[in-house]
């Protein structure tokens, strides 16, 4: 038997504690460590990055942790508050960032850039600063600035956390001084970008960028009339969320992205009927967040309609948010391959 639910029937109410409690590495990185990272012998920067992070981890909490009082009563440290891993996709940056989180004392937070901006949206800027200023370490994965508002927001957040004595660690495929290039008039926000850059010591990690290999081919969608039969065959004894795709997309507009983790809580797999291309940018960006949360939890997908490599318009796939959309297509495709073909995602 399959326990069937609908995501569109869920409107999770999440407390501040529950939101912050979700800021930890996903299941994919729950057990990683520096020792489980396998540096490429042909890329000495990878081994150097491990050593740099191990040294950084030794300093987390060494001064007693963060706190707003330090902003007023402690002298400014000689070293920068953060470490920033710069490198292409697929070189192990998230593995290393999660390893740093596991190796450091708490309280500590680990989340994607989007999750932190969503946290501010859910709590307010001041309450976010108050909550995180007592942490010893804040890790920000997939750091990227896509618009001027995020630039100013994250500039202020990082500056206030650093002043409070919080250690910062981030990953990105863009150098901190180049964040925002190609997306908006970055020159108009150079001060904020420079403030961000000044918080971090940059560690470069070289290696093959998986974008050079192209996106994996999306599996052919199932027929709508075959979804139920395959769902029963694949997910017997599990809890599956079954939704009409257009209804789900509409429902996401009424659930704050900071709650998407709770939205899919307890779900083992999802089934989407009649997947359609998304043509509105705001809708597409919300769906990217859902794709990230599904991938974090390794939730396989069965779907009918268009394949996931046709989910976003050509303008989206070549525009300022293209990295987000390419990541979402890659992750949704991997989850569909897992659901249909038993291929590990």
GROMACS .gro file of C-alpha atoms in nm:
model
  345
    1UNK     CA    1   0.000   0.000   0.000
    2UNK     CA    2   0.106   0.355  -0.073
    3UNK     CA    3   0.015   0.636   0.167
    4UNK     CA    4  -0.095   0.922  -0.060
    5UNK     CA    5  -0.080   1.287   0.041
    6UNK     CA    6  -0.093   1.619  -0.143
    7UNK     CA    7   0.157   1.901  -0.105
    8UNK     CA    8  -0.119   2.144  -0.203
    9UNK     CA    9  -0.306   2.046   0.114
   10UNK     CA   10  -0.011   2.147   0.332
   11UNK     CA   11   0.046   2.499   0.471
   12UNK     CA   12   0.312   2.445   0.737
   13UNK     CA   13   0.335   2.688   1.029
   14UNK     CA   14   0.695   2.697   1.147
   15UNK     CA   15   0.835   2.853   1.465
   16UNK     CA   16   1.162   3.047   1.477
   17UNK     CA   17   1.324   2.754   1.657
   18UNK     CA   18   1.207   2.511   1.388
   19UNK     CA   19   1.337   2.738   1.111
   20UNK     CA   20   1.681   2.766   1.271
   21UNK     CA   21   1.685   2.396   1.355
   22UNK     CA   22   1.669   2.322   0.982
   23UNK     CA   23   2.000   2.497   0.916
   24UNK     CA   24   2.224   2.193   0.898
   25UNK     CA   25   2.379   1.993   0.612
   26UNK     CA   26   2.134   1.788   0.407
   27UNK     CA   27   2.114   1.409   0.426
   28UNK     CA   28   2.363   1.389   0.138
   29UNK     CA   29   2.629   1.548   0.355
   30UNK     CA   30   2.521   1.424   0.697
   31UNK     CA   31   2.826   1.202   0.745
   32UNK     CA   32   3.102   1.371   0.546
   33UNK     CA   33   3.435   1.475   0.694
   34UNK     CA   34   3.767   1.615   0.584
   35UNK     CA   35   3.905   1.261   0.581
   36UNK     CA   36   3.628   1.139   0.347
   37UNK     CA   37   3.712   1.407   0.090
   38UNK     CA   38   3.929   1.265  -0.189
   39UNK     CA   39   4.152   1.537  -0.337
   40UNK     CA   40   4.255   1.497  -0.700
   41UNK     CA   41   4.635   1.446  -0.703
   42UNK     CA   42   4.646   1.650  -1.023
   43UNK     CA   43   4.486   1.947  -0.842
   44UNK     CA   44   4.706   2.043  -0.542
   45UNK     CA   45   4.469   2.327  -0.454
   46UNK     CA   46   4.218   2.067  -0.333
   47UNK     CA   47   4.456   1.930  -0.067
   48UNK     CA   48   4.552   2.285   0.025
   49UNK     CA   49   4.186   2.372   0.075
   50UNK     CA   50   4.142   2.081   0.319
   51UNK     CA   51   4.436   2.205   0.528
   52UNK     CA   52   4.309   2.563   0.523
   53UNK     CA   53   3.965   2.454   0.643
   54UNK     CA   54   4.106   2.229   0.914
   55UNK     CA   55   4.305   2.526   1.045
   56UNK     CA   56   3.997   2.746   1.023
   57UNK     CA   57   3.790   2.489   1.216
   58UNK     CA   58   4.047   2.497   1.498
   59UNK     CA   59   3.976   2.868   1.539
   60UNK     CA   60   3.597   2.842   1.551
   61UNK     CA   61   3.480   2.907   1.905
   62UNK     CA   62   3.836   2.959   2.031
   63UNK     CA   63   3.745   3.309   2.152
   64UNK     CA   64   3.428   3.196   2.326
   65UNK     CA   65   3.184   3.238   2.039
   66UNK     CA   66   2.976   3.521   1.905
   67UNK     CA   67   2.757   3.781   2.070
   68UNK     CA   68   2.644   4.133   1.997
   69UNK     CA   69   2.832   4.268   2.301
   70UNK     CA   70   3.156   4.199   2.115
   71UNK     CA   71   3.061   4.463   1.864
   72UNK     CA   72   3.114   4.721   2.136
   73UNK     CA   73   3.364   4.571   2.378
   74UNK     CA   74   3.605   4.361   2.172
   75UNK     CA   75   3.885   4.486   1.954
   76UNK     CA   76   3.864   4.405   1.584
   77UNK     CA   77   4.043   4.077   1.506
   78UNK     CA   78   4.359   4.082   1.298
   79UNK     CA   79   4.231   3.813   1.064
   80UNK     CA   80   3.919   3.814   0.854
   81UNK     CA   81   3.604   3.661   0.995
   82UNK     CA   82   3.545   3.420   0.712
   83UNK     CA   83   3.682   3.174   0.461
   84UNK     CA   84   3.547   3.162   0.107
   85UNK     CA   85   3.580   2.857  -0.121
   86UNK     CA   86   3.590   2.961  -0.485
   87UNK     CA   87   3.577   2.700  -0.762
   88UNK     CA   88   3.373   2.543  -1.038
   89UNK     CA   89   3.084   2.303  -0.998
   90UNK     CA   90   3.159   1.950  -0.889
   91UNK     CA   91   3.497   2.006  -0.717
   92UNK     CA   92   3.365   1.921  -0.369
   93UNK     CA   93   3.307   2.265  -0.217
   94UNK     CA   94   2.983   2.165  -0.044
   95UNK     CA   95   3.148   1.848   0.088
   96UNK     CA   96   3.425   2.059   0.241
   97UNK     CA   97   3.187   2.321   0.379
   98UNK     CA   98   2.976   2.050   0.544
   99UNK     CA   99   3.295   1.892   0.681
  100UNK     CA  100   3.386   2.225   0.838
  101UNK     CA  101   3.041   2.242   0.998
  102UNK     CA  102   3.074   1.890   1.139
  103UNK     CA  103   3.424   1.964   1.273
  104UNK     CA  104   3.327   2.288   1.449
  105UNK     CA  105   3.161   2.343   1.787
  106UNK     CA  106   2.808   2.477   1.808
  107UNK     CA  107   2.580   2.652   1.800
  108UNK     CA  108   2.628   2.672   1.425
  109UNK     CA  109   2.425   2.707   1.106
  110UNK     CA  110   2.455   2.559   0.757
  111UNK     CA  111   2.233   2.668   0.469
  112UNK     CA  112   2.228   2.786   0.113
  113UNK     CA  113   2.246   3.153   0.025
  114UNK     CA  114   1.878   3.146  -0.071
  115UNK     CA  115   1.783   2.990   0.262
  116UNK     CA  116   1.944   3.279   0.450
  117UNK     CA  117   1.769   3.543   0.240
  118UNK     CA  118   1.444   3.353   0.294
  119UNK     CA  119   1.515   3.342   0.668
  120UNK     CA  120   1.543   3.721   0.673
  121UNK     CA  121   1.216   3.740   0.481
  122UNK     CA  122   1.045   3.517   0.735
  123UNK     CA  123   1.189   3.665   1.055
  124UNK     CA  124   1.296   4.022   0.963
  125UNK     CA  125   1.655   4.139   0.932
  126UNK     CA  126   1.699   4.240   1.295
  127UNK     CA  127   1.561   3.915   1.437
  128UNK     CA  128   1.786   3.717   1.202
  129UNK     CA  129   2.092   3.908   1.323
  130UNK     CA  130   1.988   3.858   1.686
  131UNK     CA  131   1.941   3.484   1.634
  132UNK     CA  132   2.261   3.418   1.438
  133UNK     CA  133   2.487   3.652   1.636
  134UNK     CA  134   2.503   3.394   1.915
  135UNK     CA  135   2.634   3.126   1.678
  136UNK     CA  136   2.999   3.034   1.656
  137UNK     CA  137   2.986   2.953   1.284
  138UNK     CA  138   2.757   3.039   0.993
  139UNK     CA  139   2.812   2.844   0.669
  140UNK     CA  140   2.664   2.977   0.343
  141UNK     CA  141   2.657   2.736   0.049
  142UNK     CA  142   2.614   2.845  -0.315
  143UNK     CA  143   2.681   3.212  -0.243
  144UNK     CA  144   2.556   3.422  -0.532
  145UNK     CA  145   2.408   3.771  -0.568
  146UNK     CA  146   2.132   3.795  -0.825
  147UNK     CA  147   1.991   4.139  -0.756
  148UNK     CA  148   2.080   4.466  -0.578
  149UNK     CA  149   1.844   4.395  -0.287
  150UNK     CA  150   2.028   4.074  -0.200
  151UNK     CA  151   2.359   4.254  -0.230
  152UNK     CA  152   2.269   4.514   0.030
  153UNK     CA  153   2.095   4.259   0.252
  154UNK     CA  154   2.380   4.008   0.266
  155UNK     CA  155   2.640   4.282   0.294
  156UNK     CA  156   2.472   4.410   0.610
  157UNK     CA  157   2.411   4.063   0.750
  158UNK     CA  158   2.770   3.945   0.703
  159UNK     CA  159   2.911   4.268   0.843
  160UNK     CA  160   2.695   4.256   1.157
  161UNK     CA  161   2.765   3.888   1.218
  162UNK     CA  162   3.140   3.941   1.175
  163UNK     CA  163   3.129   4.235   1.415
  164UNK     CA  164   2.949   4.010   1.666
  165UNK     CA  165   3.237   3.760   1.653
  166UNK     CA  166   3.069   3.497   1.433
  167UNK     CA  167   3.295   3.299   1.201
  168UNK     CA  168   3.173   3.283   0.842
  169UNK     CA  169   3.235   3.026   0.568
  170UNK     CA  170   3.097   3.031   0.215
  171UNK     CA  171   3.117   2.854  -0.119
  172UNK     CA  172   3.060   2.997  -0.465
  173UNK     CA  173   3.181   2.975  -0.822
  174UNK     CA  174   3.230   3.353  -0.833
  175UNK     CA  175   3.501   3.551  -0.655
  176UNK     CA  176   3.352   3.775  -0.383
  177UNK     CA  177   3.462   4.092  -0.559
  178UNK     CA  178   3.284   3.979  -0.876
  179UNK     CA  179   2.949   3.886  -0.723
  180UNK     CA  180   2.659   4.034  -0.917
  181UNK     CA  181   2.847   4.076  -1.245
  182UNK     CA  182   2.623   4.022  -1.546
  183UNK     CA  183   2.305   4.040  -1.336
  184UNK     CA  184   2.270   4.407  -1.250
  185UNK     CA  185   2.472   4.730  -1.248
  186UNK     CA  186   2.727   4.591  -1.003
  187UNK     CA  187   2.936   4.908  -1.024
  188UNK     CA  188   2.654   5.095  -0.851
  189UNK     CA  189   2.680   4.857  -0.556
  190UNK     CA  190   3.057   4.820  -0.544
  191UNK     CA  191   3.072   4.940  -0.183
  192UNK     CA  192   2.840   4.663  -0.064
  193UNK     CA  193   3.020   4.404  -0.277
  194UNK     CA  194   3.355   4.518  -0.136
  195UNK     CA  195   3.219   4.490   0.218
  196UNK     CA  196   3.131   4.129   0.143
  197UNK     CA  197   3.472   4.060  -0.008
  198UNK     CA  198   3.648   4.212   0.293
  199UNK     CA  199   3.491   3.956   0.527
  200UNK     CA  200   3.662   3.656   0.364
  201UNK     CA  201   3.998   3.499   0.293
  202UNK     CA  202   3.960   3.332  -0.047
  203UNK     CA  203   4.066   2.970  -0.102
  204UNK     CA  204   4.066   2.861  -0.465
  205UNK     CA  205   3.973   2.499  -0.547
  206UNK     CA  206   4.064   2.393  -0.899
  207UNK     CA  207   3.914   2.102  -1.088
  208UNK     CA  208   3.695   2.006  -1.381
  209UNK     CA  209   3.376   2.211  -1.402
  210UNK     CA  210   3.087   1.971  -1.465
  211UNK     CA  211   2.914   2.235  -1.680
  212UNK     CA  212   3.166   2.144  -1.950
  213UNK     CA  213   3.009   1.799  -1.961
  214UNK     CA  214   2.659   1.941  -2.020
  215UNK     CA  215   2.333   1.855  -1.849
  216UNK     CA  216   2.232   1.489  -1.825
  217UNK     CA  217   1.950   1.385  -2.057
  218UNK     CA  218   1.613   1.401  -1.887
  219UNK     CA  219   1.420   1.072  -1.891
  220UNK     CA  220   1.112   1.061  -2.111
  221UNK     CA  221   0.807   1.159  -1.903
  222UNK     CA  222   0.557   0.890  -1.817
  223UNK     CA  223   0.203   0.891  -1.949
  224UNK     CA  224  -0.041   1.035  -1.696
  225UNK     CA  225  -0.248   0.718  -1.703
  226UNK     CA  226   0.062   0.513  -1.612
  227UNK     CA  227   0.163   0.719  -1.307
  228UNK     CA  228  -0.052   0.535  -1.053
  229UNK     CA  229   0.061   0.190  -1.165
  230UNK     CA  230   0.429   0.283  -1.153
  231UNK     CA  231   0.388   0.467  -0.823
  232UNK     CA  232   0.246   0.152  -0.663
  233UNK     CA  233   0.525  -0.059  -0.811
  234UNK     CA  234   0.804   0.175  -0.705
  235UNK     CA  235   0.692   0.312  -0.368
  236UNK     CA  236   0.500   0.033  -0.192
  237UNK     CA  237   0.481   0.103   0.181
  238UNK     CA  238   0.597   0.465   0.144
  239UNK     CA  239   0.435   0.807   0.169
  240UNK     CA  240   0.396   0.977  -0.169
  241UNK     CA  241   0.277   1.330  -0.247
  242UNK     CA  242   0.062   1.325  -0.562
  243UNK     CA  243  -0.023   1.662  -0.717
  244UNK     CA  244  -0.137   1.824  -1.038
  245UNK     CA  245   0.167   2.027  -1.141
  246UNK     CA  246  -0.015   2.353  -1.219
  247UNK     CA  247  -0.201   2.339  -0.886
  248UNK     CA  248   0.123   2.277  -0.697
  249UNK     CA  249   0.298   2.570  -0.866
  250UNK     CA  250   0.007   2.796  -0.773
  251UNK     CA  251   0.012   2.667  -0.413
  252UNK     CA  252   0.381   2.751  -0.370
  253UNK     CA  253   0.297   3.122  -0.399
  254UNK     CA  254   0.111   3.096  -0.068
  255UNK     CA  255   0.388   2.917   0.124
  256UNK     CA  256   0.699   3.111   0.220
  257UNK     CA  257   1.011   2.945   0.070
  258UNK     CA  258   1.163   2.923   0.418
  259UNK     CA  259   0.892   2.662   0.491
  260UNK     CA  260   0.950   2.439   0.187
  261UNK     CA  261   1.165   2.206   0.395
  262UNK     CA  262   0.869   2.148   0.626
  263UNK     CA  263   0.630   2.134   0.328
  264UNK     CA  264   0.792   1.810   0.212
  265UNK     CA  265   0.852   1.670   0.561
  266UNK     CA  266   0.771   1.299   0.585
  267UNK     CA  267   0.740   1.260   0.207
  268UNK     CA  268   0.931   0.968   0.051
  269UNK     CA  269   0.853   1.044  -0.315
  270UNK     CA  270   0.651   1.284  -0.531
  271UNK     CA  271   0.430   1.227  -0.833
  272UNK     CA  272   0.346   1.523  -1.060
  273UNK     CA  273   0.077   1.505  -1.323
  274UNK     CA  274   0.106   1.713  -1.641
  275UNK     CA  275   0.428   1.908  -1.586
  276UNK     CA  276   0.415   2.231  -1.787
  277UNK     CA  277   0.681   2.490  -1.876
  278UNK     CA  278   0.706   2.775  -1.625
  279UNK     CA  279   0.704   3.113  -1.796
  280UNK     CA  280   0.704   3.363  -1.506
  281UNK     CA  281   1.034   3.446  -1.335
  282UNK     CA  282   0.896   3.473  -0.980
  283UNK     CA  283   0.719   3.139  -1.015
  284UNK     CA  284   1.032   2.978  -1.157
  285UNK     CA  285   1.252   3.102  -0.872
  286UNK     CA  286   1.011   2.963  -0.613
  287UNK     CA  287   1.017   2.630  -0.790
  288UNK     CA  288   1.398   2.630  -0.787
  289UNK     CA  289   1.383   2.644  -0.406
  290UNK     CA  290   1.146   2.346  -0.399
  291UNK     CA  291   1.379   2.154  -0.632
  292UNK     CA  292   1.671   2.224  -0.398
  293UNK     CA  293   1.479   2.100  -0.093
  294UNK     CA  294   1.368   1.783  -0.275
  295UNK     CA  295   1.728   1.718  -0.382
  296UNK     CA  296   1.853   1.778  -0.027
  297UNK     CA  297   1.621   1.503   0.096
  298UNK     CA  298   1.682   1.275  -0.206
  299UNK     CA  299   1.310   1.254  -0.291
  300UNK     CA  300   1.257   1.060  -0.618
  301UNK     CA  301   1.011   1.195  -0.876
  302UNK     CA  302   0.763   1.037  -1.115
  303UNK     CA  303   0.610   1.284  -1.360
  304UNK     CA  304   0.407   1.318  -1.679
  305UNK     CA  305   0.402   1.616  -1.913
  306UNK     CA  306   0.713   1.788  -2.048
  307UNK     CA  307   1.062   1.665  -1.952
  308UNK     CA  308   1.246   1.874  -1.695
  309UNK     CA  309   1.495   2.010  -1.949
  310UNK     CA  310   1.197   2.198  -2.096
  311UNK     CA  311   1.068   2.330  -1.763
  312UNK     CA  312   1.220   2.680  -1.795
  313UNK     CA  313   1.211   2.911  -2.097
  314UNK     CA  314   1.514   2.979  -2.316
  315UNK     CA  315   1.528   3.334  -2.182
  316UNK     CA  316   1.553   3.199  -1.828
  317UNK     CA  317   1.824   2.950  -1.921
  318UNK     CA  318   2.038   3.226  -2.071
  319UNK     CA  319   1.951   3.512  -1.834
  320UNK     CA  320   2.082   3.644  -1.505
  321UNK     CA  321   1.949   3.351  -1.301
  322UNK     CA  322   2.076   3.083  -1.540
  323UNK     CA  323   2.295   2.916  -1.277
  324UNK     CA  324   1.992   2.858  -1.057
  325UNK     CA  325   1.789   2.713  -1.344
  326UNK     CA  326   2.068   2.487  -1.468
  327UNK     CA  327   2.114   2.357  -1.114
  328UNK     CA  328   1.739   2.296  -1.078
  329UNK     CA  329   1.714   2.111  -1.412
  330UNK     CA  330   2.015   1.897  -1.322
  331UNK     CA  331   1.873   1.809  -0.980
  332UNK     CA  332   1.517   1.742  -1.099
  333UNK     CA  333   1.653   1.525  -1.379
  334UNK     CA  334   1.861   1.325  -1.129
  335UNK     CA  335   1.556   1.272  -0.907
  336UNK     CA  336   1.344   1.168  -1.206
  337UNK     CA  337   1.611   0.920  -1.312
  338UNK     CA  338   1.608   0.779  -0.960
  339UNK     CA  339   1.228   0.752  -0.959
  340UNK     CA  340   1.197   0.594  -1.303
  341UNK     CA  341   1.523   0.409  -1.357
  342UNK     CA  342   1.660   0.346  -1.004
  343UNK     CA  343   1.968   0.554  -1.087
  344UNK     CA  344   2.128   0.710  -0.776
  345UNK     CA  345   2.083   1.086  -0.774
   0.00000   0.00000   0.00000
